[in-house]
Short mmCIF file of C-alpha atoms in Angstrom, two decimals:
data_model
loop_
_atom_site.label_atom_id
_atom_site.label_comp_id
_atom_site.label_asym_id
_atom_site.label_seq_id
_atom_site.Cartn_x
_atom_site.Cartn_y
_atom_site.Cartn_z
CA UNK A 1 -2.24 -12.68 1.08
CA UNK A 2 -3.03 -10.42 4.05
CA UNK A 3 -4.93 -7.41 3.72
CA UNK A 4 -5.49 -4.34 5.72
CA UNK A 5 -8.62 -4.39 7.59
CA UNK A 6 -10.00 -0.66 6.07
CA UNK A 7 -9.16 -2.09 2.33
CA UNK A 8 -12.60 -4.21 3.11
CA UNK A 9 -14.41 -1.19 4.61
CA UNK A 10 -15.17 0.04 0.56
CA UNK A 11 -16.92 -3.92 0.03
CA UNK A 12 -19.10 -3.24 2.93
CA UNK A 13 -20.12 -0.19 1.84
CA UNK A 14 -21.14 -1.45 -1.63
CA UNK A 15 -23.50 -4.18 0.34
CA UNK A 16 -23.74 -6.30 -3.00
CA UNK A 17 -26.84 -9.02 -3.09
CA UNK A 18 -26.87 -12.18 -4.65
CA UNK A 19 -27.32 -12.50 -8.14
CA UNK A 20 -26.35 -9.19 -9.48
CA UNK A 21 -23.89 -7.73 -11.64
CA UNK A 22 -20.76 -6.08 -10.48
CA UNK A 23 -17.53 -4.43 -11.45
CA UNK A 24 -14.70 -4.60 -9.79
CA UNK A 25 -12.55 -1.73 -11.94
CA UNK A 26 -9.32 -1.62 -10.61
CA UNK A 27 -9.35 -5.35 -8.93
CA UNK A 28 -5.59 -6.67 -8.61
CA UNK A 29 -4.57 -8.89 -6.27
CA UNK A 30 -8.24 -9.91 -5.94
CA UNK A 31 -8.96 -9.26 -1.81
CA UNK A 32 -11.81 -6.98 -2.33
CA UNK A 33 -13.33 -9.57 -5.41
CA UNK A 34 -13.34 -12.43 -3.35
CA UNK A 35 -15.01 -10.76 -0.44
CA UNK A 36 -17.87 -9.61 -2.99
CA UNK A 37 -17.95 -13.29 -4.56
CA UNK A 38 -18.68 -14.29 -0.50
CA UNK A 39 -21.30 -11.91 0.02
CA UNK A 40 -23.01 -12.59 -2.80
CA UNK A 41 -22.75 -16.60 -2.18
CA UNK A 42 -20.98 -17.59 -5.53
CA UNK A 43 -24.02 -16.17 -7.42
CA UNK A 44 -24.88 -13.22 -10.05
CA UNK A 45 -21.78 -11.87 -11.94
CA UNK A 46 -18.17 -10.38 -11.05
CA UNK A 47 -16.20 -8.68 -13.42
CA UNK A 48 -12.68 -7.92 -11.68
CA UNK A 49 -10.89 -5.87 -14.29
CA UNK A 50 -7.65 -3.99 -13.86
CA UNK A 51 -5.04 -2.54 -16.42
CA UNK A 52 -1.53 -4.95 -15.55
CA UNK A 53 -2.43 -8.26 -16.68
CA UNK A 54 0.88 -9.16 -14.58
CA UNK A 55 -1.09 -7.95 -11.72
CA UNK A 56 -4.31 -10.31 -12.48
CA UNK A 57 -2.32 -13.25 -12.05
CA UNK A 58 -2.32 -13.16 -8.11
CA UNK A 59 -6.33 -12.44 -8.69
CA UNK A 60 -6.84 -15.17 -10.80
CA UNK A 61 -4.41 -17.53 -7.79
CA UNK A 62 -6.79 -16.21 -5.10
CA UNK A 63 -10.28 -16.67 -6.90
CA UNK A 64 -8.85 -21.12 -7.38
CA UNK A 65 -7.38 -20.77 -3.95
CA UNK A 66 -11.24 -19.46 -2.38
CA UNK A 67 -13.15 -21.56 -4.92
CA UNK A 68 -14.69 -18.33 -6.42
CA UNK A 69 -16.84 -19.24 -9.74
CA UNK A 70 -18.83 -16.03 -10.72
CA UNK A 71 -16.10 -13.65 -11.26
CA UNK A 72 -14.83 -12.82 -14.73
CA UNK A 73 -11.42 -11.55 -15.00
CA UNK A 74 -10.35 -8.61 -17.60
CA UNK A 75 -7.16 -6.61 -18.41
CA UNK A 76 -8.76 -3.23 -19.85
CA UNK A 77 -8.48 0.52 -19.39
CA UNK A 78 -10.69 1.73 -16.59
CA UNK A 79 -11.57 4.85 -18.87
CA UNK A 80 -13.23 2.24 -21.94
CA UNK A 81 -16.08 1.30 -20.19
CA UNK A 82 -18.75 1.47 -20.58
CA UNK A 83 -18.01 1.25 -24.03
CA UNK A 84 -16.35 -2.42 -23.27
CA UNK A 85 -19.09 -3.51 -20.95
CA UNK A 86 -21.78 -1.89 -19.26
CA UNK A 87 -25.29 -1.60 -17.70
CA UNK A 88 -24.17 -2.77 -14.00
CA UNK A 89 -25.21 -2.45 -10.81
CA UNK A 90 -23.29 -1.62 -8.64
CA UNK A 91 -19.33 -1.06 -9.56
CA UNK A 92 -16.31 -0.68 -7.08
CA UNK A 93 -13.34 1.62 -7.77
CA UNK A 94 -10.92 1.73 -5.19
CA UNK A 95 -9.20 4.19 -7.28
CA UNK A 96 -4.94 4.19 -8.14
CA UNK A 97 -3.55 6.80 -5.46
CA UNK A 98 -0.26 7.94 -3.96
CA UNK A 99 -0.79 5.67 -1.02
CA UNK A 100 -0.44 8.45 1.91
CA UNK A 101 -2.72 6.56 4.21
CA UNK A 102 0.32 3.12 4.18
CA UNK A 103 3.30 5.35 5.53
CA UNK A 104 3.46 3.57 8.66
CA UNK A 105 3.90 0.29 6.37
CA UNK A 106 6.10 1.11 3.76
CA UNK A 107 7.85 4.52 4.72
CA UNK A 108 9.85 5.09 1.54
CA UNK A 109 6.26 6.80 0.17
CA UNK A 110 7.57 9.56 1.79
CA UNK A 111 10.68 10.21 -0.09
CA UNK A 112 9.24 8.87 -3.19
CA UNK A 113 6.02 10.68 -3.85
CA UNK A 114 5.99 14.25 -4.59
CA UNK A 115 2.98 17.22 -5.08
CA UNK A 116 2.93 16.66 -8.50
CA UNK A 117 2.51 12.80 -8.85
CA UNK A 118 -0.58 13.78 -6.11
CA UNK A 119 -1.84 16.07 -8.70
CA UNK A 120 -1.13 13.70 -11.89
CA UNK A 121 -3.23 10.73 -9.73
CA UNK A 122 -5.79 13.02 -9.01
CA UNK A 123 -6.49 13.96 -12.43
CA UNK A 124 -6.55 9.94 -13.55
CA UNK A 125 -8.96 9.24 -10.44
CA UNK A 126 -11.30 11.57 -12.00
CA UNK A 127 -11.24 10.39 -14.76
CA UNK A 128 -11.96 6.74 -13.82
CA UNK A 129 -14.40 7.90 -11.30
CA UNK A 130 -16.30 9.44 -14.35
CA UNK A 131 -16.69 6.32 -16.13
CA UNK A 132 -17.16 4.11 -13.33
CA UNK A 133 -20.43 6.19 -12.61
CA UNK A 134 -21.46 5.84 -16.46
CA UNK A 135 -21.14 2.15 -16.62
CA UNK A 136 -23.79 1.87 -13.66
CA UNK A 137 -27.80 1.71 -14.60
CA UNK A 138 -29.49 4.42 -12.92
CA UNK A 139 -32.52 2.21 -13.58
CA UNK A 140 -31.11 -0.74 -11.47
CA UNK A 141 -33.86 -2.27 -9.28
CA UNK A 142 -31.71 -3.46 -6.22
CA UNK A 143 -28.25 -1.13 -7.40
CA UNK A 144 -26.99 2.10 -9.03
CA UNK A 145 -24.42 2.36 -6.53
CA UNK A 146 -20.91 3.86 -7.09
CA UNK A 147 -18.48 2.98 -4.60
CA UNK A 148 -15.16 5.62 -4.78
CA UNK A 149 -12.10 4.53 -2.19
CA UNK A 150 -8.21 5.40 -1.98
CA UNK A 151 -5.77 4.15 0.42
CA UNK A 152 -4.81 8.09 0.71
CA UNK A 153 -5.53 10.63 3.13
CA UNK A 154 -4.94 13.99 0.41
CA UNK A 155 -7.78 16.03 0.05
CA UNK A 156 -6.78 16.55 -3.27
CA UNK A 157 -7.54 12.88 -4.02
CA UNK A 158 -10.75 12.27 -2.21
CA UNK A 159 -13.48 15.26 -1.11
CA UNK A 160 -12.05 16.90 -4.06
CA UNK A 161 -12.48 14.62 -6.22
CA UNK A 162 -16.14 13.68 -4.96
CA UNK A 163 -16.89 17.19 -4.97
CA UNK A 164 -15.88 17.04 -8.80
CA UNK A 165 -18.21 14.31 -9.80
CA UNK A 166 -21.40 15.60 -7.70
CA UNK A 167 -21.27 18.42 -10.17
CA UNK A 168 -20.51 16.53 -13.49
CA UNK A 169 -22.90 13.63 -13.11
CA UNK A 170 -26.84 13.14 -11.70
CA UNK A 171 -25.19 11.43 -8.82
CA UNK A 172 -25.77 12.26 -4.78
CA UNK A 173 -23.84 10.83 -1.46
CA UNK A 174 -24.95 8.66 0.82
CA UNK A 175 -24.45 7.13 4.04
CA UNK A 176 -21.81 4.66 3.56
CA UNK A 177 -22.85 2.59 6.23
CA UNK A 178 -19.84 2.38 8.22
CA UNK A 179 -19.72 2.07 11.75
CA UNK A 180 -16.47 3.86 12.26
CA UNK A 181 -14.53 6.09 11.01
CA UNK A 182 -14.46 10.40 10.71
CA UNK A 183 -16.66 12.39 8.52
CA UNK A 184 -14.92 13.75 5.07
CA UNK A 185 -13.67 17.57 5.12
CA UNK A 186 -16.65 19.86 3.77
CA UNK A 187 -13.92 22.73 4.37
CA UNK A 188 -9.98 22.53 3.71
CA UNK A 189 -7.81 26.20 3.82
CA UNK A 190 -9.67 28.25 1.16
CA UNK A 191 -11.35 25.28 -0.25
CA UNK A 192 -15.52 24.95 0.20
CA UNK A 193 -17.27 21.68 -0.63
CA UNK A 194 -20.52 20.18 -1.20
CA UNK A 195 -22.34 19.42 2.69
CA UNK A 196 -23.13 16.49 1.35
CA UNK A 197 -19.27 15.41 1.36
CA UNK A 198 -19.94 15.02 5.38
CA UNK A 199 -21.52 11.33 4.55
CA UNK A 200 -17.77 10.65 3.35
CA UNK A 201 -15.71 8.38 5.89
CA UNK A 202 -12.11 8.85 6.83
CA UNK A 203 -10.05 6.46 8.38
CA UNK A 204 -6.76 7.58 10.36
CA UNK A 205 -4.20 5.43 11.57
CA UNK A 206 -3.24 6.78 14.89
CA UNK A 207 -6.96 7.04 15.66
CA UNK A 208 -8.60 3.55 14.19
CA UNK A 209 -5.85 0.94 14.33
CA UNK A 210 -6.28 0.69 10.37
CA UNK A 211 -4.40 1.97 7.27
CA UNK A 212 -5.07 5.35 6.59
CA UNK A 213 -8.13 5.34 4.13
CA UNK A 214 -11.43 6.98 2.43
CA UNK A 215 -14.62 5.16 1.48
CA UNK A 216 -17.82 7.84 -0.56
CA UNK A 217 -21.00 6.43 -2.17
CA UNK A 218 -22.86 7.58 -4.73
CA UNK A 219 -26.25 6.70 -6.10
CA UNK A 220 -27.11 7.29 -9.53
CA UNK A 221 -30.22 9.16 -10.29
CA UNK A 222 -30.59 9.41 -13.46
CA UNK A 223 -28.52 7.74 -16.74
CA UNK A 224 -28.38 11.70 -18.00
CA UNK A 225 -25.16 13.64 -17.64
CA UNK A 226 -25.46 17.11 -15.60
CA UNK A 227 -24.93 19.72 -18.74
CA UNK A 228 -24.70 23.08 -16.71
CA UNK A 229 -24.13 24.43 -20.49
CA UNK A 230 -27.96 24.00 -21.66
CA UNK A 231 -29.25 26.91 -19.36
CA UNK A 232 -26.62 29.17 -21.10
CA UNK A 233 -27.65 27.93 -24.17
CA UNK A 234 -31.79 28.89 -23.80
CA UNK A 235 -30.46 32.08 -22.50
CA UNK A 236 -28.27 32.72 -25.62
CA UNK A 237 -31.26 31.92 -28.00
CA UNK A 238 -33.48 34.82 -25.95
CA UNK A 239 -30.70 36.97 -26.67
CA UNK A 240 -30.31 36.27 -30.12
CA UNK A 241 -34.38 36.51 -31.03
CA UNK A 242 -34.25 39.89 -28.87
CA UNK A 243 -31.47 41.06 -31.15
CA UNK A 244 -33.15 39.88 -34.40
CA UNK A 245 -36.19 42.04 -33.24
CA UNK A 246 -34.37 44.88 -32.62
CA UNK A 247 -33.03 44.78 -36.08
CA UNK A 248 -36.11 44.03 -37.72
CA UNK A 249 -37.09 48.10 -36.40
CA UNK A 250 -33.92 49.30 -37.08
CA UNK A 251 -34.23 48.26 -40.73
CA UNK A 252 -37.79 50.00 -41.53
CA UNK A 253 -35.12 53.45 -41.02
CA UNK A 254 -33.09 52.35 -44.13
CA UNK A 255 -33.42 52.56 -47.68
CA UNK A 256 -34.19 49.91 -50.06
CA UNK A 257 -30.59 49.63 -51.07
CA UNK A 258 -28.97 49.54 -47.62
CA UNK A 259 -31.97 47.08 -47.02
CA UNK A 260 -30.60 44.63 -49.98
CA UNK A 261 -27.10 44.41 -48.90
CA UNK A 262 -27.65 43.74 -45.28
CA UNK A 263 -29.81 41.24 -46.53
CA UNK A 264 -27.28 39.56 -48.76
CA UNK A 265 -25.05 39.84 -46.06
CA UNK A 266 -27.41 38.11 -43.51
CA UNK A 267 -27.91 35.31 -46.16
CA UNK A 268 -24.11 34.96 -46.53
CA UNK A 269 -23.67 34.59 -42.72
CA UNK A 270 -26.37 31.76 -42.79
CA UNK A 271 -24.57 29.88 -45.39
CA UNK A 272 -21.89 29.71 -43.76
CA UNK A 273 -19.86 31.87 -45.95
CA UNK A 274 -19.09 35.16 -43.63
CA UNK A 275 -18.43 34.86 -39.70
CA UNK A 276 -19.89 37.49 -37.62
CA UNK A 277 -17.13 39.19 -35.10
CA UNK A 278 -20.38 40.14 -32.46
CA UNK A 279 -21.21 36.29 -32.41
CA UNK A 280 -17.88 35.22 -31.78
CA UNK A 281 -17.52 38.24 -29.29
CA UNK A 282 -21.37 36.34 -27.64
CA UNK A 283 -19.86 33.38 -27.74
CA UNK A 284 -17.05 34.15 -25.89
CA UNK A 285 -18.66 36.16 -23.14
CA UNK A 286 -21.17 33.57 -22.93
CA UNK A 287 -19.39 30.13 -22.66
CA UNK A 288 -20.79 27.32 -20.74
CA UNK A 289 -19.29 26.65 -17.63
CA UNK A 290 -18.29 22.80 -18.81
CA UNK A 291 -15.98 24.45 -21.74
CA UNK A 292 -14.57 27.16 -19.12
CA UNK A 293 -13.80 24.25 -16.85
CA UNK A 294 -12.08 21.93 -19.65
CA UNK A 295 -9.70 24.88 -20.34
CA UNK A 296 -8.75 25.05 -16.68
CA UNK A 297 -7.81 21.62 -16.54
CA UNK A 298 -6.20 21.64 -19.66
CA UNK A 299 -3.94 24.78 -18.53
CA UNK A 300 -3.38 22.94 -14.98
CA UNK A 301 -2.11 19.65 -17.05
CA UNK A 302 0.13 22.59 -18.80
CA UNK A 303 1.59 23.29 -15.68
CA UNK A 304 1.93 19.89 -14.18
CA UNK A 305 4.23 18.83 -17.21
CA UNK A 306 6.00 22.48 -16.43
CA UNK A 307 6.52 21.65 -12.97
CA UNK A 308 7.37 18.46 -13.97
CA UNK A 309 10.07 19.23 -16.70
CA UNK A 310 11.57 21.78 -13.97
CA UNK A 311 11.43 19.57 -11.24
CA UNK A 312 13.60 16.99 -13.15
CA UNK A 313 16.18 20.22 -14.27
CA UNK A 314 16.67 21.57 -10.67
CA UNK A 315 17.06 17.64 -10.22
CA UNK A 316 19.69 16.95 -12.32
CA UNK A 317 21.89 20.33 -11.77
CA UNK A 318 21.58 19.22 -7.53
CA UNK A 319 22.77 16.01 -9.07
CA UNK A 320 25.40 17.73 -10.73
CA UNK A 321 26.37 20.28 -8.31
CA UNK A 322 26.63 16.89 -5.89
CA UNK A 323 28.97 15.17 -8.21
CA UNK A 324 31.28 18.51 -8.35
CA UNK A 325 31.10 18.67 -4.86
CA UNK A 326 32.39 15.31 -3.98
CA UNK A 327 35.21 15.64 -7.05
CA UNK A 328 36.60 18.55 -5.24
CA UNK A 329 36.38 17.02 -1.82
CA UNK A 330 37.62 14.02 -3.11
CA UNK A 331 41.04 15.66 -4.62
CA UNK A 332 41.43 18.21 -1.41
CA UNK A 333 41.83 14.89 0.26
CA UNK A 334 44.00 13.41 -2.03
CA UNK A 335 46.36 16.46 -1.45
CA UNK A 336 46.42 16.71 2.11
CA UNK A 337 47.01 12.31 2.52
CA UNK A 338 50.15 13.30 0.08
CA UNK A 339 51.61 16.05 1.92
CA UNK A 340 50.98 13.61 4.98
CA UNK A 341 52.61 11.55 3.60
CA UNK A 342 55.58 13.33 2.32
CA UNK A 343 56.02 14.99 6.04
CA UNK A 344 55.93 11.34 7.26
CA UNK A 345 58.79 10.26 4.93
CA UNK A 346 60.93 13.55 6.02
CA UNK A 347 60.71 13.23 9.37
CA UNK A 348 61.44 9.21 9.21
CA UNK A 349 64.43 10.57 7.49
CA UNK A 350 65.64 13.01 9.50
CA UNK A 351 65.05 10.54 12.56
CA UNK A 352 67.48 7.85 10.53
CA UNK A 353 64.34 4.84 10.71
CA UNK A 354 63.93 5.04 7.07
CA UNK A 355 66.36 5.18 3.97
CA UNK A 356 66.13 8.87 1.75
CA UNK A 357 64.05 8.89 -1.33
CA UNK A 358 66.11 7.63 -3.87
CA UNK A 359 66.06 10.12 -7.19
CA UNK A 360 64.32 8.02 -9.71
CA UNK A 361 67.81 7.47 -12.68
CA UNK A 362 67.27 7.78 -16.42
CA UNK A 363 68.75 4.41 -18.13
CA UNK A 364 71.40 6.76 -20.42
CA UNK A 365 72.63 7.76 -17.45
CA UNK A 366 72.55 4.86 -15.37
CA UNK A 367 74.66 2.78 -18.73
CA UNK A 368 76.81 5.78 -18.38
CA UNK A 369 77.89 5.51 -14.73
CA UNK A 370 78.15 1.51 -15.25
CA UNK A 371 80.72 2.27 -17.78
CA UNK A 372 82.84 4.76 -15.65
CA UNK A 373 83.14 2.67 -12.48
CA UNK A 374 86.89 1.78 -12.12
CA UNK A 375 88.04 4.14 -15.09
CA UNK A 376 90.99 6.49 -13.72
CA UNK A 377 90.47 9.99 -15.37
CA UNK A 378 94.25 10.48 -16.05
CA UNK A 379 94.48 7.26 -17.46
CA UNK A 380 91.59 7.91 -19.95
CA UNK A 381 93.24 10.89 -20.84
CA UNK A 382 96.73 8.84 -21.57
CA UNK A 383 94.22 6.09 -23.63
CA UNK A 384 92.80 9.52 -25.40
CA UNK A 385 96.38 10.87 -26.29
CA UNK A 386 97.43 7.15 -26.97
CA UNK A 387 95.15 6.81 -29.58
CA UNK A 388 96.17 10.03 -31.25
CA UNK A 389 99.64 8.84 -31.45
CA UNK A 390 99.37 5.71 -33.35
CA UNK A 391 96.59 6.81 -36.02
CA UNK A 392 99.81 9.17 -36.35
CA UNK A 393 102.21 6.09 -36.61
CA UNK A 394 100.08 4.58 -38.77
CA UNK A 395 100.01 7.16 -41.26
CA UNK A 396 104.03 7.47 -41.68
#
């Protein structure tokens, strides 16, 4: 098995020490594994999980083949755990990508990938990245490292991603401890991300010798998810006891009967039996900054499957409009090799080298002429006349 020298850049960065416990998320064919198993001398615990169980068959061949004995293999979703296992210490994703950064090894990436599988595998390496961060223990005495790497070079798939997670987890960049390498993009066309995105490495092809690649770290800080929505909602409940205050004065104005039905009315609402249009008209104004960003992913999943469902349309009417194309061709061809070859015929003929067409002879007509050969006309007339004559004689 040989491996690119900048797919073992992301195991250097996770420096694992003997005796912990890892996970390897996304671990087929098992180069990265092993090289953890080495540095951490056949001790603590490997878990080398990936989705294709097909795939963990040349993972399980090279942990016999290297005489690796602390790694546990495992064929689950990257997005169940921590719910299938966690509480690790350090955990490794080198993330499913579009595979930009291996062009110069296998060029028909090029042709095959397209904006919106970059988008679609962008979306999933959130996603995993997400998870992989919750399975680690902040509390971790030697670990609570997060290790995020794609053999890509699309911004969409690495500083934007890592700019993602810094603001949906407790979670900061560090130095990845690589030698080499460029700093990641804090700045891309009208994009703007986190400075801290700067401790990123890039790895270029034309520049380091090495597939093109991208290596962050994280640490976790805390086990606590980053709620940007529980500012909103202390600033809601101020609103709402400044409103209830107001109304409090407002109701000393009234009379006792006006006074009795907005209090029925409140009681409703608190029951549960009447919604209030200026809450939902709060609520609305107010929304937490988590819910406003679900929606936008939602509606930009919307429009990937749009884009999608067009793309294969336009797709199949080029198809089409290909298949039309080459008919007609085909039968413009067809035409001119005939009247070639009818001109080709005439001339021979006219030239004497080749014998006339023949007109092609019904087989009435050919029976017919068989039977005529040799017959004198005057003499079938005499036969005709002949005939008459002795059905005459034989009547008398």
């Amino acid at each position: 098995m040989l491996q690119s020298a900048a797919s073992m850049c992301p195991v250097i960065a996770l420096s694992p020490i003997p005796g912990e416990k890892i996970l390897d998320m996304s671990a087929a064919p098992g180069g990265k594994t092993t090289y953890i198993a080495q540095l951490m001398k056949n001790t603590g615990l490997i878990v080398a999980n990936d989705l294709k169980p097909e795939r963990q068959k040349a993972t399980v061949g090279n942990l016999h083949r290297l005489g690796v004995k602390n790694v546990i293999t495992a064929c689950n979703d990257g997005k169940n755990y921590p719910k299938v296992m966690g509480n690790f210490d350090r955990v490794l994703l080198d993330a499913p990508c579009s595979g930009l950064g291996v062009i110069s090894r296998d060029q028909s990436i090029k042709v095959q990938r397209t904006v919106i599988d970059i988008k679609k595998t962008a979306h999933l390496q959130k996603e995993l990245l997400l998870h992989a961060v919750d399975s680690v223990n902040a509390k971790s005495k030697t670990g609570g490292v997060i290790v995020y790497s794609t053999c890509s070079v699309s911004v969409e798939e690495n500083e934007e991603v890592v700019d993602y997670i810094l603001g949906k987890r407790d979670v900061k960049l560090v130095d990845a401890g690589l030698a080499h390498g460029q700093a990641g993009f804090t700045r891309y066309q009208h994009r703007r991300f986190h400075p801290s995105v700067a401790l990123t490495r890039r790895f270029y092809p034309h520049t380091h010798n090495m597939d093109g690649f991208y290596v962050a770290k994280f640490v976790k800080l805390s086990n606590e998810e980053k709620d940007a929505k529980v500012e909103g909602e202390e600033e809601e409940e101020e609103e709402v006891v400044e409103v209830e205050g107001e109304g409090e004065d407002e109701m000393a104005n009234l009379t006792e009967e006006e006074q009795a039905t907005i209090m029925e009315l409140r009681e409703k609402y608190m029951s549960g039996d009447v919604a209030s249009g200026d809450d939902e008209e709060i609520d609305s104004d107010d929304m937490g900054e988590e819910e406003e960003e679900e929606e936008e992913e939602e509606e930009e999943e919307e429009e990937i499957i749009e884009e999608s469902k067009e793309s294969k349309a336009k797709k199949a009417e080029e198809a089409e409009k290909v298949r039309a194309a080459k008919k007609l061709k085909q039968n413009a061809l067809d035409k001119i090799a005939m009247k070639k070859g009818h001109k080709k015929k005439r001339k021979e003929e006219d030239e004497g080298t080749c014998e006339p067409i023949k007109r092609q002879i019904p087989a009435k007509e050919k029976k017919f002429r068989n039977e005529m050969k040799g017959v004198n006309p005057e003499k079938l007339k005499k036969k005709n006349t002949y005939k008459g004559n002795n059905n005459s004689k034989g009547k008398k």
